[in-house]
Amino acid sequence: MGADIHGFVECRTRWADPADAWTAAVDLDLLYMGQDYDAFGCLFGVRNHAGFAPLAADRGLPGQISGAARAELDDWGADAHSLSWISWGEVKRVDWDEPAETTDRRVHAYEVVDGAWTLVSKAVWSARFARVAGLPADPVTDASEGDGREDWPEGTEWRDGDRLYRVERMTRREAVRPDGEWKPVWSVMEALAAVHGDENVRLTVWFDN
C-alpha cells in the first residue's frame, strides 16, 4: 500500500494577532502531487528505504497550527500518521550533498540508453535480480534463507545482459532534486520567508497509506 503526503505551507505574518498565530498559506496538494519515497525518507523518515538521517521525522504537530491545517487533519482522523513540520530556515541550512547513513535497501537497476547506463528502476527484490544474485526464488516462501542484503558493500554490481544492478548510497540532492517536484514547495516558502522571516514559514505535513 502506497503512502501519500498532505499538509500546508504555513506562515506567521509580521502583523499576526496574536503574535504566535499561524496562517495556512498554501495547501501542499496544490504544490506537490508526487509520491517520491526517496524525498519522503530524506525529509520526514517515511518509507526511508535509502537510509537517510531524516531532517524532520515524527515531530508531531507544532505548538500552534493554522485552522485550515487542523480542520483537514481532523478529517483524516486515524488514517493520518507521521505528523511533522520543518521550517524554511532549516531547509535553507540543509547540506544537500550529504550522503545517506546506509546504502539503499533497493538495488539500482540500469540499462543502456543512448549509449550510457541509465537508471531504470530500484527494488528490494525482483525475479531477474534474484536469479543473477543467487537469492531465493521466492522471498515469501523462502524467508528463512534471508536475502543476503546486509552483506553487499556499496558499489557491488551484477551484470545480466543489457541490465546492470548496483548497490548504491544516495545523497540528499538525489532524493530531493533542486529542479524536481519539490521546487514549487521551496519557491513558495522562500517567497514568504523573504517577507516574514525564515523561521516564520514552515511546512506542516502528515501521511496516509
CSV table of C-alpha atoms in Angstrom, one decimal:
chain,number,residue,atom,x,y,z
A,1,MET,CA,0.0,0.0,0.0
A,2,GLY,CA,1.4,3.4,-1.0
A,3,ALA,CA,2.0,6.4,1.2
A,4,ASP,CA,0.8,9.9,0.3
A,5,ILE,CA,1.8,13.3,1.8
A,6,HIS,CA,-0.6,16.1,2.8
A,7,GLY,CA,-0.3,19.4,4.7
A,8,PHE,CA,0.1,23.1,4.3
A,9,VAL,CA,2.8,25.7,3.9
A,10,GLU,CA,2.0,27.9,7.0
A,11,CYS,CA,3.2,31.4,7.8
A,12,ARG,CA,3.3,33.5,10.9
A,13,THR,CA,3.0,37.0,9.5
A,14,ARG,CA,4.7,40.1,10.9
A,15,TRP,CA,1.2,41.5,11.7
A,16,ALA,CA,-0.2,38.3,13.3
A,17,ASP,CA,-2.6,38.8,16.2
A,18,PRO,CA,-1.9,37.1,18.5
A,19,ALA,CA,1.8,37.2,17.7
A,20,ASP,CA,2.1,33.4,17.7
A,21,ALA,CA,-0.8,32.8,15.3
A,22,TRP,CA,-0.1,30.9,12.1
A,23,THR,CA,-2.0,31.1,8.8
A,24,ALA,CA,-2.4,28.4,6.2
A,25,ALA,CA,-0.7,29.9,3.1
A,26,VAL,CA,-1.0,27.1,0.5
A,27,ASP,CA,-2.4,23.6,0.6
A,28,LEU,CA,0.5,21.2,-0.2
A,29,ASP,CA,-1.7,19.3,-2.6
A,30,LEU,CA,-1.6,22.4,-4.9
A,31,LEU,CA,2.2,22.4,-5.0
A,32,TYR,CA,3.3,18.8,-4.8
A,33,MET,CA,1.5,15.9,-6.5
A,34,GLY,CA,4.2,13.2,-6.3
A,35,GLN,CA,4.8,10.0,-4.3
A,36,ASP,CA,8.6,10.0,-4.0
A,37,TYR,CA,9.7,7.8,-1.2
A,38,ASP,CA,13.3,9.0,-1.5
A,39,ALA,CA,12.1,12.5,-0.7
A,40,PHE,CA,9.7,11.3,2.0
A,41,GLY,CA,12.5,9.4,3.7
A,42,CYS,CA,15.1,12.2,3.4
A,43,LEU,CA,12.7,14.8,4.7
A,44,PHE,CA,10.4,13.0,7.2
A,45,GLY,CA,11.7,9.5,7.6
A,46,VAL,CA,8.6,7.9,5.9
A,47,ARG,CA,9.4,4.9,3.6
A,48,ASN,CA,13.1,5.6,4.2
A,49,HIS,CA,14.4,2.8,2.0
A,50,ALA,CA,17.5,4.9,1.1
A,51,GLY,CA,18.7,5.1,4.7
A,52,PHE,CA,18.8,8.8,5.3
A,53,ALA,CA,19.0,10.5,8.7
A,54,PRO,CA,15.6,12.3,8.3
A,55,LEU,CA,15.6,16.0,8.6
A,56,ALA,CA,12.3,16.2,10.5
A,57,ALA,CA,10.9,12.9,11.4
A,58,ASP,CA,7.9,12.4,13.7
A,59,ARG,CA,8.0,15.8,15.3
A,60,GLY,CA,4.2,15.8,15.8
A,61,LEU,CA,2.2,19.0,15.4
A,62,PRO,CA,3.7,22.4,16.0
A,63,GLY,CA,2.7,24.2,19.2
A,64,GLN,CA,0.4,26.4,17.1
A,65,ILE,CA,-1.3,25.2,13.9
A,66,SER,CA,-3.5,27.1,11.4
A,67,GLY,CA,-7.2,26.4,11.5
A,68,ALA,CA,-7.2,25.1,7.9
A,69,ALA,CA,-4.5,22.6,8.7
A,70,ARG,CA,-6.2,21.5,11.9
A,71,ALA,CA,-9.6,21.0,10.1
A,72,GLU,CA,-8.1,19.0,7.2
A,73,LEU,CA,-6.0,16.8,9.6
A,74,ASP,CA,-9.1,16.2,11.7
A,75,ASP,CA,-10.9,15.0,8.5
A,76,TRP,CA,-8.2,12.4,8.0
A,77,GLY,CA,-8.6,11.1,11.5
A,78,ALA,CA,-6.8,7.9,12.4
A,79,ASP,CA,-5.7,7.5,8.8
A,80,ALA,CA,-3.1,10.3,9.3
A,81,HIS,CA,0.3,9.3,10.6
A,82,SER,CA,3.9,10.6,10.8
A,83,LEU,CA,2.9,14.1,11.7
A,84,SER,CA,5.8,16.6,11.4
A,85,TRP,CA,6.9,20.0,10.3
A,86,ILE,CA,10.0,21.8,9.0
A,87,SER,CA,10.8,25.5,8.8
A,88,TRP,CA,12.2,27.3,5.8
A,89,GLY,CA,15.3,28.2,7.9
A,90,GLU,CA,16.0,24.5,8.4
A,91,VAL,CA,15.5,23.8,4.7
A,92,LYS,CA,18.0,26.6,3.8
A,93,ARG,CA,20.7,25.1,6.1
A,94,VAL,CA,20.5,21.5,4.6
A,95,ASP,CA,23.7,20.1,3.2
A,96,TRP,CA,22.1,18.6,0.1
A,97,ASP,CA,25.4,16.8,-0.8
A,98,GLU,CA,25.2,14.8,2.5
A,99,PRO,CA,25.1,11.0,1.8
A,100,ALA,CA,22.6,8.7,3.4
A,101,GLU,CA,23.7,6.8,6.5
A,102,THR,CA,23.4,3.5,4.8
A,103,THR,CA,23.3,2.1,1.3
A,104,ASP,CA,19.9,2.0,-0.4
A,105,ARG,CA,18.0,-1.2,0.6
A,106,ARG,CA,16.8,-1.2,-3.0
A,107,VAL,CA,19.2,-2.4,-5.7
A,108,HIS,CA,19.5,0.2,-8.5
A,109,ALA,CA,19.0,-1.3,-12.0
A,110,TYR,CA,20.5,0.3,-15.1
A,111,GLU,CA,20.1,-0.2,-18.9
A,112,VAL,CA,21.9,1.4,-21.7
A,113,VAL,CA,20.0,4.4,-23.2
A,114,ASP,CA,21.7,6.4,-25.9
A,115,GLY,CA,25.0,4.8,-25.3
A,116,ALA,CA,25.1,5.4,-21.5
A,117,TRP,CA,23.9,3.4,-18.4
A,118,THR,CA,20.7,4.9,-17.3
A,119,LEU,CA,18.8,4.2,-14.0
A,120,VAL,CA,15.5,2.4,-14.9
A,121,SER,CA,14.3,1.1,-11.5
A,122,LYS,CA,15.0,0.5,-7.8
A,123,ALA,CA,13.7,-2.5,-6.0
A,124,VAL,CA,14.5,-4.6,-2.9
A,125,TRP,CA,13.7,-7.8,-4.9
A,126,SER,CA,12.8,-8.9,-8.4
A,127,ALA,CA,12.8,-12.3,-10.0
A,128,ARG,CA,15.5,-11.4,-12.6
A,129,PHE,CA,17.8,-9.8,-10.0
A,130,ALA,CA,17.3,-12.8,-7.6
A,131,ARG,CA,18.5,-15.2,-10.3
A,132,VAL,CA,21.6,-13.1,-11.0
A,133,ALA,CA,22.5,-12.5,-7.4
A,134,GLY,CA,21.7,-16.1,-6.3
A,135,LEU,CA,18.8,-15.0,-3.9
A,136,PRO,CA,15.8,-17.1,-3.0
A,137,ALA,CA,13.4,-17.5,-6.0
A,138,ASP,CA,10.5,-16.6,-3.8
A,139,PRO,CA,11.4,-14.2,-0.8
A,140,VAL,CA,8.0,-15.0,0.8
A,141,THR,CA,8.1,-18.8,0.9
A,142,ASP,CA,11.9,-18.8,1.3
A,143,ALA,CA,12.1,-16.2,4.0
A,144,SER,CA,14.1,-18.4,6.3
A,145,GLU,CA,17.0,-18.2,3.9
A,146,GLY,CA,17.2,-14.4,4.1
A,147,ASP,CA,18.1,-12.2,1.2
A,148,GLY,CA,21.8,-11.5,2.0
A,149,ARG,CA,21.2,-7.8,1.6
A,150,GLU,CA,23.3,-6.8,4.6
A,151,ASP,CA,26.4,-8.5,3.1
A,152,TRP,CA,26.5,-6.3,0.0
A,153,PRO,CA,29.0,-3.4,0.3
A,154,GLU,CA,28.5,-0.2,-1.6
A,155,GLY,CA,29.4,-0.5,-5.2
A,156,THR,CA,28.7,-4.2,-5.6
A,157,GLU,CA,27.5,-4.9,-9.1
A,158,TRP,CA,25.8,-7.7,-11.1
A,159,ARG,CA,25.6,-7.8,-14.9
A,160,ASP,CA,22.9,-9.6,-16.7
A,161,GLY,CA,22.9,-8.9,-20.5
A,162,ASP,CA,21.6,-5.5,-21.0
A,163,ARG,CA,20.9,-4.9,-17.3
A,164,LEU,CA,23.3,-3.7,-14.6
A,165,TYR,CA,22.5,-4.0,-10.9
A,166,ARG,CA,24.4,-1.9,-8.4
A,167,VAL,CA,24.3,-1.3,-4.6
A,168,GLU,CA,24.4,2.5,-4.1
A,169,ARG,CA,24.3,5.2,-1.4
A,170,MET,CA,22.2,8.2,-2.3
A,171,THR,CA,22.7,11.9,-1.4
A,172,ARG,CA,20.0,14.2,-0.3
A,173,ARG,CA,20.3,16.1,-3.6
A,174,GLU,CA,19.5,12.9,-5.5
A,175,ALA,CA,16.5,12.3,-3.2
A,176,VAL,CA,15.1,15.9,-3.4
A,177,ARG,CA,16.3,17.3,-6.7
A,178,PRO,CA,16.5,21.1,-6.8
A,179,ASP,CA,14.7,21.2,-10.2
A,180,GLY,CA,12.3,18.4,-9.3
A,181,GLU,CA,8.8,18.1,-7.9
A,182,TRP,CA,9.7,19.8,-4.6
A,183,LYS,CA,10.8,23.0,-6.4
A,184,PRO,CA,7.3,24.7,-6.2
A,185,VAL,CA,7.1,24.0,-2.5
A,186,TRP,CA,10.5,25.5,-1.8
A,187,SER,CA,9.8,28.5,-4.1
A,188,VAL,CA,6.6,29.4,-2.2
A,189,MET,CA,8.3,29.0,1.2
A,190,GLU,CA,11.3,31.1,0.1
A,191,ALA,CA,9.0,33.9,-1.2
A,192,LEU,CA,7.0,34.0,2.1
A,193,ALA,CA,10.2,33.9,4.1
A,194,ALA,CA,11.6,36.9,2.2
A,195,VAL,CA,8.7,38.9,3.6
A,196,HIS,CA,8.1,37.4,7.0
A,197,GLY,CA,11.4,35.7,8.0
A,198,ASP,CA,12.9,32.2,7.7
A,199,GLU,CA,11.6,30.9,11.0
A,200,ASN,CA,8.1,32.2,10.3
A,201,VAL,CA,7.5,29.9,7.4
A,202,ARG,CA,7.1,26.2,7.7
A,203,LEU,CA,5.8,23.1,6.1
A,204,THR,CA,3.4,21.1,8.3
A,205,VAL,CA,2.7,17.6,7.0
A,206,TRP,CA,1.1,14.2,7.7
A,207,PHE,CA,0.9,11.0,5.6
A,208,ASP,CA,-1.7,8.4,4.8
A,209,ASN,CA,-1.4,4.9,3.4
